[in-house]
mmCIF file with all atom_site columns, C-alpha atoms in Angstrom:
data_model
loop_
_atom_site.group_PDB
_atom_site.id
_atom_site.type_symbol
_atom_site.label_atom_id
_atom_site.label_alt_id
_atom_site.label_comp_id
_atom_site.label_asym_id
_atom_site.label_entity_id
_atom_site.label_seq_id
_atom_site.pdbx_PDB_ins_code
_atom_site.Cartn_x
_atom_site.Cartn_y
_atom_site.Cartn_z
_atom_site.occupancy
_atom_site.B_iso_or_equiv
_atom_site.pdbx_formal_charge
_atom_site.auth_seq_id
_atom_site.auth_comp_id
_atom_site.auth_asym_id
_atom_site.auth_atom_id
_atom_site.pdbx_PDB_model_num
ATOM 1   C CA . UNK A 1 1   ? -75.272 29.386 -13.448 1.00 42.00 ? 98  UNK A CA 1
ATOM 2   C CA . UNK A 1 2   ? -76.212 25.918 -12.295 1.00 48.00 ? 99  UNK A CA 1
ATOM 3   C CA . UNK A 1 3   ? -78.672 24.010 -14.436 1.00 63.00 ? 100 UNK A CA 1
ATOM 4   C CA . UNK A 1 4   ? -81.025 21.516 -12.848 1.00 73.00 ? 101 UNK A CA 1
ATOM 5   C CA . UNK A 1 5   ? -80.420 18.880 -15.485 1.00 86.00 ? 102 UNK A CA 1
ATOM 6   C CA . UNK A 1 6   ? -81.355 15.353 -14.452 1.00 90.00 ? 103 UNK A CA 1
ATOM 7   C CA . UNK A 1 7   ? -79.172 12.556 -15.744 1.00 94.00 ? 104 UNK A CA 1
ATOM 8   C CA . UNK A 1 8   ? -80.139 8.883  -15.963 1.00 94.00 ? 105 UNK A CA 1
ATOM 9   C CA . UNK A 1 9   ? -79.026 6.673  -13.078 1.00 93.00 ? 106 UNK A CA 1
ATOM 10  C CA . UNK A 1 10  ? -77.706 3.918  -15.320 1.00 94.00 ? 107 UNK A CA 1
ATOM 11  C CA . UNK A 1 11  ? -74.713 4.427  -17.569 1.00 94.00 ? 108 UNK A CA 1
ATOM 12  C CA . UNK A 1 12  ? -75.022 3.951  -21.317 1.00 95.00 ? 109 UNK A CA 1
ATOM 13  C CA . UNK A 1 13  ? -72.460 2.054  -23.324 1.00 92.00 ? 110 UNK A CA 1
ATOM 14  C CA . UNK A 1 14  ? -70.043 0.407  -23.449 1.00 93.00 ? 111 UNK A CA 1
ATOM 15  C CA . UNK A 1 15  ? -68.365 2.659  -25.993 1.00 97.00 ? 112 UNK A CA 1
ATOM 16  C CA . UNK A 1 16  ? -65.111 2.120  -27.910 1.00 97.00 ? 113 UNK A CA 1
ATOM 17  C CA . UNK A 1 17  ? -62.071 4.306  -27.313 1.00 97.00 ? 114 UNK A CA 1
ATOM 18  C CA . UNK A 1 18  ? -60.140 5.943  -30.146 1.00 97.00 ? 115 UNK A CA 1
ATOM 19  C CA . UNK A 1 19  ? -58.514 5.190  -32.458 1.00 97.00 ? 116 UNK A CA 1
ATOM 20  C CA . UNK A 1 20  ? -61.222 3.325  -34.373 1.00 97.00 ? 117 UNK A CA 1
ATOM 21  C CA . UNK A 1 21  ? -61.239 2.312  -38.043 1.00 98.00 ? 118 UNK A CA 1
ATOM 22  C CA . UNK A 1 22  ? -64.234 1.123  -40.034 1.00 98.00 ? 119 UNK A CA 1
ATOM 23  C CA . UNK A 1 23  ? -65.694 1.153  -43.516 1.00 98.00 ? 120 UNK A CA 1
ATOM 24  C CA . UNK A 1 24  ? -68.678 3.451  -43.882 1.00 97.00 ? 121 UNK A CA 1
ATOM 25  C CA . UNK A 1 25  ? -71.817 2.537  -45.840 1.00 97.00 ? 122 UNK A CA 1
ATOM 26  C CA . UNK A 1 26  ? -70.155 3.839  -49.011 1.00 97.00 ? 123 UNK A CA 1
ATOM 27  C CA . UNK A 1 27  ? -67.199 1.490  -48.461 1.00 98.00 ? 124 UNK A CA 1
ATOM 28  C CA . UNK A 1 28  ? -64.821 4.309  -47.539 1.00 98.00 ? 125 UNK A CA 1
ATOM 29  C CA . UNK A 1 29  ? -62.205 3.560  -44.904 1.00 98.00 ? 126 UNK A CA 1
ATOM 30  C CA . UNK A 1 30  ? -62.701 5.991  -42.024 1.00 98.00 ? 127 UNK A CA 1
ATOM 31  C CA . UNK A 1 31  ? -60.405 6.408  -39.037 1.00 98.00 ? 128 UNK A CA 1
ATOM 32  C CA . UNK A 1 32  ? -61.487 8.207  -35.876 1.00 98.00 ? 129 UNK A CA 1
ATOM 33  C CA . UNK A 1 33  ? -58.752 9.504  -33.626 1.00 98.00 ? 130 UNK A CA 1
ATOM 34  C CA . UNK A 1 34  ? -58.271 12.192 -30.985 1.00 98.00 ? 131 UNK A CA 1
ATOM 35  C CA . UNK A 1 35  ? -57.599 15.696 -32.289 1.00 97.00 ? 132 UNK A CA 1
ATOM 36  C CA . UNK A 1 36  ? -53.922 16.684 -32.477 1.00 96.00 ? 133 UNK A CA 1
ATOM 37  C CA . UNK A 1 37  ? -52.622 20.233 -32.960 1.00 94.00 ? 134 UNK A CA 1
ATOM 38  C CA . UNK A 1 38  ? -51.394 19.414 -36.473 1.00 96.00 ? 135 UNK A CA 1
ATOM 39  C CA . UNK A 1 39  ? -54.985 18.475 -37.453 1.00 97.00 ? 136 UNK A CA 1
ATOM 40  C CA . UNK A 1 40  ? -56.104 22.104 -37.070 1.00 96.00 ? 137 UNK A CA 1
ATOM 41  C CA . UNK A 1 41  ? -55.883 23.251 -40.687 1.00 96.00 ? 138 UNK A CA 1
ATOM 42  C CA . UNK A 1 42  ? -57.633 20.151 -42.061 1.00 97.00 ? 139 UNK A CA 1
ATOM 43  C CA . UNK A 1 43  ? -60.424 20.558 -39.500 1.00 97.00 ? 140 UNK A CA 1
ATOM 44  C CA . UNK A 1 44  ? -60.790 24.252 -40.316 1.00 96.00 ? 141 UNK A CA 1
ATOM 45  C CA . UNK A 1 45  ? -60.950 23.375 -44.029 1.00 96.00 ? 142 UNK A CA 1
ATOM 46  C CA . UNK A 1 46  ? -63.851 20.989 -43.400 1.00 96.00 ? 143 UNK A CA 1
ATOM 47  C CA . UNK A 1 47  ? -65.780 23.711 -41.594 1.00 95.00 ? 144 UNK A CA 1
ATOM 48  C CA . UNK A 1 48  ? -65.060 26.359 -44.251 1.00 94.00 ? 145 UNK A CA 1
ATOM 49  C CA . UNK A 1 49  ? -66.500 23.907 -46.817 1.00 93.00 ? 146 UNK A CA 1
ATOM 50  C CA . UNK A 1 50  ? -69.472 23.028 -44.576 1.00 91.00 ? 147 UNK A CA 1
ATOM 51  C CA . UNK A 1 51  ? -72.899 23.313 -46.201 1.00 87.00 ? 148 UNK A CA 1
ATOM 52  C CA . UNK A 1 52  ? -74.711 26.339 -44.689 1.00 82.00 ? 149 UNK A CA 1
ATOM 53  C CA . UNK A 1 53  ? -77.936 24.305 -44.760 1.00 81.00 ? 150 UNK A CA 1
ATOM 54  C CA . UNK A 1 54  ? -76.389 21.923 -42.214 1.00 80.00 ? 151 UNK A CA 1
ATOM 55  C CA . UNK A 1 55  ? -75.674 24.640 -39.660 1.00 79.00 ? 152 UNK A CA 1
ATOM 56  C CA . UNK A 1 56  ? -77.668 24.322 -36.465 1.00 74.00 ? 153 UNK A CA 1
ATOM 57  C CA . UNK A 1 57  ? -78.002 26.886 -33.677 1.00 72.00 ? 154 UNK A CA 1
ATOM 58  C CA . UNK A 1 58  ? -75.501 29.146 -35.449 1.00 78.00 ? 155 UNK A CA 1
ATOM 59  C CA . UNK A 1 59  ? -72.694 26.615 -35.593 1.00 86.00 ? 156 UNK A CA 1
ATOM 60  C CA . UNK A 1 60  ? -70.397 26.028 -37.235 1.00 90.00 ? 157 UNK A CA 1
ATOM 61  C CA . UNK A 1 61  ? -69.783 29.734 -37.910 1.00 90.00 ? 158 UNK A CA 1
ATOM 62  C CA . UNK A 1 62  ? -70.013 30.937 -41.508 1.00 86.00 ? 159 UNK A CA 1
ATOM 63  C CA . UNK A 1 63  ? -66.806 32.923 -42.076 1.00 90.00 ? 160 UNK A CA 1
ATOM 64  C CA . UNK A 1 64  ? -63.230 31.640 -42.119 1.00 93.00 ? 161 UNK A CA 1
ATOM 65  C CA . UNK A 1 65  ? -62.142 34.058 -39.388 1.00 94.00 ? 162 UNK A CA 1
ATOM 66  C CA . UNK A 1 66  ? -64.946 32.923 -37.082 1.00 94.00 ? 163 UNK A CA 1
ATOM 67  C CA . UNK A 1 67  ? -64.385 29.249 -37.957 1.00 95.00 ? 164 UNK A CA 1
ATOM 68  C CA . UNK A 1 68  ? -60.714 29.555 -36.977 1.00 95.00 ? 165 UNK A CA 1
ATOM 69  C CA . UNK A 1 69  ? -61.591 31.233 -33.692 1.00 95.00 ? 166 UNK A CA 1
ATOM 70  C CA . UNK A 1 70  ? -64.297 28.663 -32.908 1.00 93.00 ? 167 UNK A CA 1
ATOM 71  C CA . UNK A 1 71  ? -62.110 25.620 -33.726 1.00 95.00 ? 168 UNK A CA 1
ATOM 72  C CA . UNK A 1 72  ? -59.294 27.078 -31.610 1.00 94.00 ? 169 UNK A CA 1
ATOM 73  C CA . UNK A 1 73  ? -61.695 27.564 -28.691 1.00 92.00 ? 170 UNK A CA 1
ATOM 74  C CA . UNK A 1 74  ? -62.953 23.968 -28.958 1.00 93.00 ? 171 UNK A CA 1
ATOM 75  C CA . UNK A 1 75  ? -59.517 22.397 -29.278 1.00 94.00 ? 172 UNK A CA 1
ATOM 76  C CA . UNK A 1 76  ? -57.494 24.554 -26.857 1.00 90.00 ? 173 UNK A CA 1
ATOM 77  C CA . UNK A 1 77  ? -59.712 24.177 -23.804 1.00 83.00 ? 174 UNK A CA 1
ATOM 78  C CA . UNK A 1 78  ? -60.529 21.355 -21.423 1.00 89.00 ? 175 UNK A CA 1
ATOM 79  C CA . UNK A 1 79  ? -62.862 19.647 -23.862 1.00 93.00 ? 176 UNK A CA 1
ATOM 80  C CA . UNK A 1 80  ? -62.291 16.465 -25.829 1.00 97.00 ? 177 UNK A CA 1
ATOM 81  C CA . UNK A 1 81  ? -62.289 16.242 -29.606 1.00 98.00 ? 178 UNK A CA 1
ATOM 82  C CA . UNK A 1 82  ? -62.242 13.342 -32.036 1.00 98.00 ? 179 UNK A CA 1
ATOM 83  C CA . UNK A 1 83  ? -61.875 13.655 -35.790 1.00 98.00 ? 180 UNK A CA 1
ATOM 84  C CA . UNK A 1 84  ? -63.076 11.242 -38.482 1.00 98.00 ? 181 UNK A CA 1
ATOM 85  C CA . UNK A 1 85  ? -60.590 10.979 -41.346 1.00 98.00 ? 182 UNK A CA 1
ATOM 86  C CA . UNK A 1 86  ? -60.994 9.659  -44.882 1.00 98.00 ? 183 UNK A CA 1
ATOM 87  C CA . UNK A 1 87  ? -57.397 9.654  -46.040 1.00 97.00 ? 184 UNK A CA 1
ATOM 88  C CA . UNK A 1 88  ? -56.204 13.238 -45.532 1.00 96.00 ? 185 UNK A CA 1
ATOM 89  C CA . UNK A 1 89  ? -59.727 14.693 -45.539 1.00 96.00 ? 186 UNK A CA 1
ATOM 90  C CA . UNK A 1 90  ? -61.754 15.389 -42.427 1.00 98.00 ? 187 UNK A CA 1
ATOM 91  C CA . UNK A 1 91  ? -65.141 13.670 -42.744 1.00 98.00 ? 188 UNK A CA 1
ATOM 92  C CA . UNK A 1 92  ? -66.444 14.733 -39.344 1.00 97.00 ? 189 UNK A CA 1
ATOM 93  C CA . UNK A 1 93  ? -65.696 16.075 -35.892 1.00 97.00 ? 190 UNK A CA 1
ATOM 94  C CA . UNK A 1 94  ? -67.262 15.527 -32.475 1.00 97.00 ? 191 UNK A CA 1
ATOM 95  C CA . UNK A 1 95  ? -66.519 17.432 -29.300 1.00 97.00 ? 192 UNK A CA 1
ATOM 96  C CA . UNK A 1 96  ? -67.313 17.361 -25.585 1.00 98.00 ? 193 UNK A CA 1
ATOM 97  C CA . UNK A 1 97  ? -67.214 20.858 -24.090 1.00 96.00 ? 194 UNK A CA 1
ATOM 98  C CA . UNK A 1 98  ? -67.213 21.341 -20.294 1.00 95.00 ? 195 UNK A CA 1
ATOM 99  C CA . UNK A 1 99  ? -70.230 23.361 -19.164 1.00 93.00 ? 196 UNK A CA 1
ATOM 100 C CA . UNK A 1 100 ? -68.676 24.542 -15.890 1.00 88.00 ? 197 UNK A CA 1
ATOM 101 C CA . UNK A 1 101 ? -71.215 22.462 -13.999 1.00 87.00 ? 198 UNK A CA 1
ATOM 102 C CA . UNK A 1 102 ? -69.416 19.054 -14.019 1.00 91.00 ? 199 UNK A CA 1
ATOM 103 C CA . UNK A 1 103 ? -71.158 17.954 -17.220 1.00 96.00 ? 200 UNK A CA 1
ATOM 104 C CA . UNK A 1 104 ? -70.104 18.155 -20.867 1.00 97.00 ? 201 UNK A CA 1
ATOM 105 C CA . UNK A 1 105 ? -72.050 19.312 -23.895 1.00 96.00 ? 202 UNK A CA 1
ATOM 106 C CA . UNK A 1 106 ? -71.740 17.157 -26.995 1.00 97.00 ? 203 UNK A CA 1
ATOM 107 C CA . UNK A 1 107 ? -71.681 18.559 -30.516 1.00 94.00 ? 204 UNK A CA 1
ATOM 108 C CA . UNK A 1 108 ? -71.098 16.628 -33.719 1.00 94.00 ? 205 UNK A CA 1
ATOM 109 C CA . UNK A 1 109 ? -70.623 17.702 -37.316 1.00 94.00 ? 206 UNK A CA 1
ATOM 110 C CA . UNK A 1 110 ? -70.342 15.441 -40.358 1.00 94.00 ? 207 UNK A CA 1
ATOM 111 C CA . UNK A 1 111 ? -69.385 17.027 -43.685 1.00 96.00 ? 208 UNK A CA 1
ATOM 112 C CA . UNK A 1 112 ? -72.182 16.849 -46.252 1.00 94.00 ? 209 UNK A CA 1
ATOM 113 C CA . UNK A 1 113 ? -70.177 14.510 -48.532 1.00 96.00 ? 210 UNK A CA 1
ATOM 114 C CA . UNK A 1 114 ? -70.036 11.958 -45.710 1.00 96.00 ? 211 UNK A CA 1
ATOM 115 C CA . UNK A 1 115 ? -73.535 12.153 -44.242 1.00 92.00 ? 212 UNK A CA 1
ATOM 116 C CA . UNK A 1 116 ? -75.929 9.195  -44.080 1.00 91.00 ? 213 UNK A CA 1
ATOM 117 C CA . UNK A 1 117 ? -73.016 6.742  -44.220 1.00 96.00 ? 214 UNK A CA 1
ATOM 118 C CA . UNK A 1 118 ? -72.910 5.717  -40.522 1.00 95.00 ? 215 UNK A CA 1
ATOM 119 C CA . UNK A 1 119 ? -70.010 8.004  -39.610 1.00 96.00 ? 216 UNK A CA 1
ATOM 120 C CA . UNK A 1 120 ? -71.958 10.064 -37.067 1.00 95.00 ? 217 UNK A CA 1
ATOM 121 C CA . UNK A 1 121 ? -72.825 7.033  -34.978 1.00 95.00 ? 218 UNK A CA 1
ATOM 122 C CA . UNK A 1 122 ? -69.177 5.885  -34.894 1.00 97.00 ? 219 UNK A CA 1
ATOM 123 C CA . UNK A 1 123 ? -68.003 9.422  -34.099 1.00 97.00 ? 220 UNK A CA 1
ATOM 124 C CA . UNK A 1 124 ? -70.354 9.798  -31.137 1.00 97.00 ? 221 UNK A CA 1
ATOM 125 C CA . UNK A 1 125 ? -69.662 6.329  -29.739 1.00 97.00 ? 222 UNK A CA 1
ATOM 126 C CA . UNK A 1 126 ? -65.892 6.814  -30.014 1.00 98.00 ? 223 UNK A CA 1
ATOM 127 C CA . UNK A 1 127 ? -66.088 10.289 -28.444 1.00 98.00 ? 224 UNK A CA 1
ATOM 128 C CA . UNK A 1 128 ? -68.135 8.884  -25.551 1.00 98.00 ? 225 UNK A CA 1
ATOM 129 C CA . UNK A 1 129 ? -65.597 6.071  -25.068 1.00 98.00 ? 226 UNK A CA 1
ATOM 130 C CA . UNK A 1 130 ? -62.830 8.681  -25.020 1.00 98.00 ? 227 UNK A CA 1
ATOM 131 C CA . UNK A 1 131 ? -64.830 10.732 -22.517 1.00 97.00 ? 228 UNK A CA 1
ATOM 132 C CA . UNK A 1 132 ? -65.425 7.735  -20.243 1.00 97.00 ? 229 UNK A CA 1
ATOM 133 C CA . UNK A 1 133 ? -61.667 6.996  -20.308 1.00 96.00 ? 230 UNK A CA 1
ATOM 134 C CA . UNK A 1 134 ? -61.073 10.612 -19.183 1.00 95.00 ? 231 UNK A CA 1
ATOM 135 C CA . UNK A 1 135 ? -63.535 10.203 -16.262 1.00 95.00 ? 232 UNK A CA 1
ATOM 136 C CA . UNK A 1 136 ? -66.335 12.222 -17.833 1.00 96.00 ? 233 UNK A CA 1
ATOM 137 C CA . UNK A 1 137 ? -69.659 10.834 -16.655 1.00 95.00 ? 234 UNK A CA 1
ATOM 138 C CA . UNK A 1 138 ? -72.395 13.319 -17.607 1.00 97.00 ? 235 UNK A CA 1
ATOM 139 C CA . UNK A 1 139 ? -73.056 14.383 -21.193 1.00 98.00 ? 236 UNK A CA 1
ATOM 140 C CA . UNK A 1 140 ? -75.880 16.455 -22.640 1.00 97.00 ? 237 UNK A CA 1
ATOM 141 C CA . UNK A 1 141 ? -76.826 18.041 -25.927 1.00 96.00 ? 238 UNK A CA 1
ATOM 142 C CA . UNK A 1 142 ? -79.546 20.045 -27.575 1.00 93.00 ? 239 UNK A CA 1
ATOM 143 C CA . UNK A 1 143 ? -81.050 19.163 -30.923 1.00 92.00 ? 240 UNK A CA 1
ATOM 144 C CA . UNK A 1 144 ? -83.779 20.762 -32.979 1.00 87.00 ? 241 UNK A CA 1
ATOM 145 C CA . UNK A 1 145 ? -86.803 18.514 -32.511 1.00 87.00 ? 242 UNK A CA 1
ATOM 146 C CA . UNK A 1 146 ? -87.568 18.396 -36.241 1.00 88.00 ? 243 UNK A CA 1
ATOM 147 C CA . UNK A 1 147 ? -84.121 16.878 -36.906 1.00 87.00 ? 244 UNK A CA 1
ATOM 148 C CA . UNK A 1 148 ? -85.404 13.312 -36.731 1.00 89.00 ? 245 UNK A CA 1
ATOM 149 C CA . UNK A 1 149 ? -82.223 11.693 -38.062 1.00 86.00 ? 246 UNK A CA 1
ATOM 150 C CA . UNK A 1 150 ? -80.148 13.303 -35.310 1.00 89.00 ? 247 UNK A CA 1
ATOM 151 C CA . UNK A 1 151 ? -82.705 12.593 -32.575 1.00 94.00 ? 248 UNK A CA 1
ATOM 152 C CA . UNK A 1 152 ? -82.832 8.919  -33.601 1.00 93.00 ? 249 UNK A CA 1
ATOM 153 C CA . UNK A 1 153 ? -79.034 8.720  -33.730 1.00 92.00 ? 250 UNK A CA 1
ATOM 154 C CA . UNK A 1 154 ? -78.743 10.120 -30.194 1.00 96.00 ? 251 UNK A CA 1
ATOM 155 C CA . UNK A 1 155 ? -81.469 7.789  -28.885 1.00 96.00 ? 252 UNK A CA 1
ATOM 156 C CA . UNK A 1 156 ? -79.768 4.772  -30.478 1.00 95.00 ? 253 UNK A CA 1
ATOM 157 C CA . UNK A 1 157 ? -76.513 5.696  -28.719 1.00 95.00 ? 254 UNK A CA 1
ATOM 158 C CA . UNK A 1 158 ? -78.326 5.876  -25.367 1.00 97.00 ? 255 UNK A CA 1
ATOM 159 C CA . UNK A 1 159 ? -79.344 9.507  -24.870 1.00 97.00 ? 256 UNK A CA 1
ATOM 160 C CA . UNK A 1 160 ? -82.675 10.170 -23.156 1.00 96.00 ? 257 UNK A CA 1
ATOM 161 C CA . UNK A 1 161 ? -84.875 13.238 -23.559 1.00 93.00 ? 258 UNK A CA 1
ATOM 162 C CA . UNK A 1 162 ? -84.600 15.468 -20.476 1.00 90.00 ? 259 UNK A CA 1
ATOM 163 C CA . UNK A 1 163 ? -86.381 18.620 -21.572 1.00 79.00 ? 260 UNK A CA 1
ATOM 164 C CA . UNK A 1 164 ? -88.743 19.064 -24.496 1.00 74.00 ? 261 UNK A CA 1
ATOM 165 C CA . UNK A 1 165 ? -90.218 22.438 -23.572 1.00 77.00 ? 262 UNK A CA 1
ATOM 166 C CA . UNK A 1 166 ? -89.083 24.383 -26.638 1.00 80.00 ? 263 UNK A CA 1
ATOM 167 C CA . UNK A 1 167 ? -88.365 23.761 -30.309 1.00 83.00 ? 264 UNK A CA 1
ATOM 168 C CA . UNK A 1 168 ? -85.144 22.126 -29.096 1.00 87.00 ? 265 UNK A CA 1
ATOM 169 C CA . UNK A 1 169 ? -84.896 18.857 -27.246 1.00 92.00 ? 266 UNK A CA 1
ATOM 170 C CA . UNK A 1 170 ? -82.358 18.536 -24.469 1.00 94.00 ? 267 UNK A CA 1
ATOM 171 C CA . UNK A 1 171 ? -80.988 15.013 -24.239 1.00 96.00 ? 268 UNK A CA 1
ATOM 172 C CA . UNK A 1 172 ? -78.805 13.505 -21.514 1.00 97.00 ? 269 UNK A CA 1
ATOM 173 C CA . UNK A 1 173 ? -76.634 10.450 -21.004 1.00 97.00 ? 270 UNK A CA 1
ATOM 174 C CA . UNK A 1 174 ? -74.546 9.039  -18.170 1.00 97.00 ? 271 UNK A CA 1
ATOM 175 C CA . UNK A 1 175 ? -71.216 7.371  -18.969 1.00 96.00 ? 272 UNK A CA 1
#
């Protein structure tokens, strides 16, 4: 099914490519790098420990079995994934999933212990830099309109609102 999504004419960015290291607002050293197969269990562990209150639109899933299936689907396909690490712990994960219509849907998750520390912004920017390097040029996402922190984060990165018809905003960006 083709979606009549309109993307901006001008590209956003520039965005950094992974790997990226930085200190978050809590002074923790965070490294963002592309997902590797051996990262699977650590990523699954983050999602199993994910605060149910932070779930949006039914993701991440709530049970370990469904988390494993979901992570495998995200990381085995044609999408791109970057993981934010604090030592051996996964602090966050961002993914670009092909929509079958030459664009990619962005999703980002930051573990509750690492939220409001600037990690999300770095994760998105690094994922977009990785996407640009892989010749991805159209990215979109949906966000619940009441989630002001997320909406502001996406706007600051360069996303524009495309559709605000429902309780979700659809935002778009060109790389």
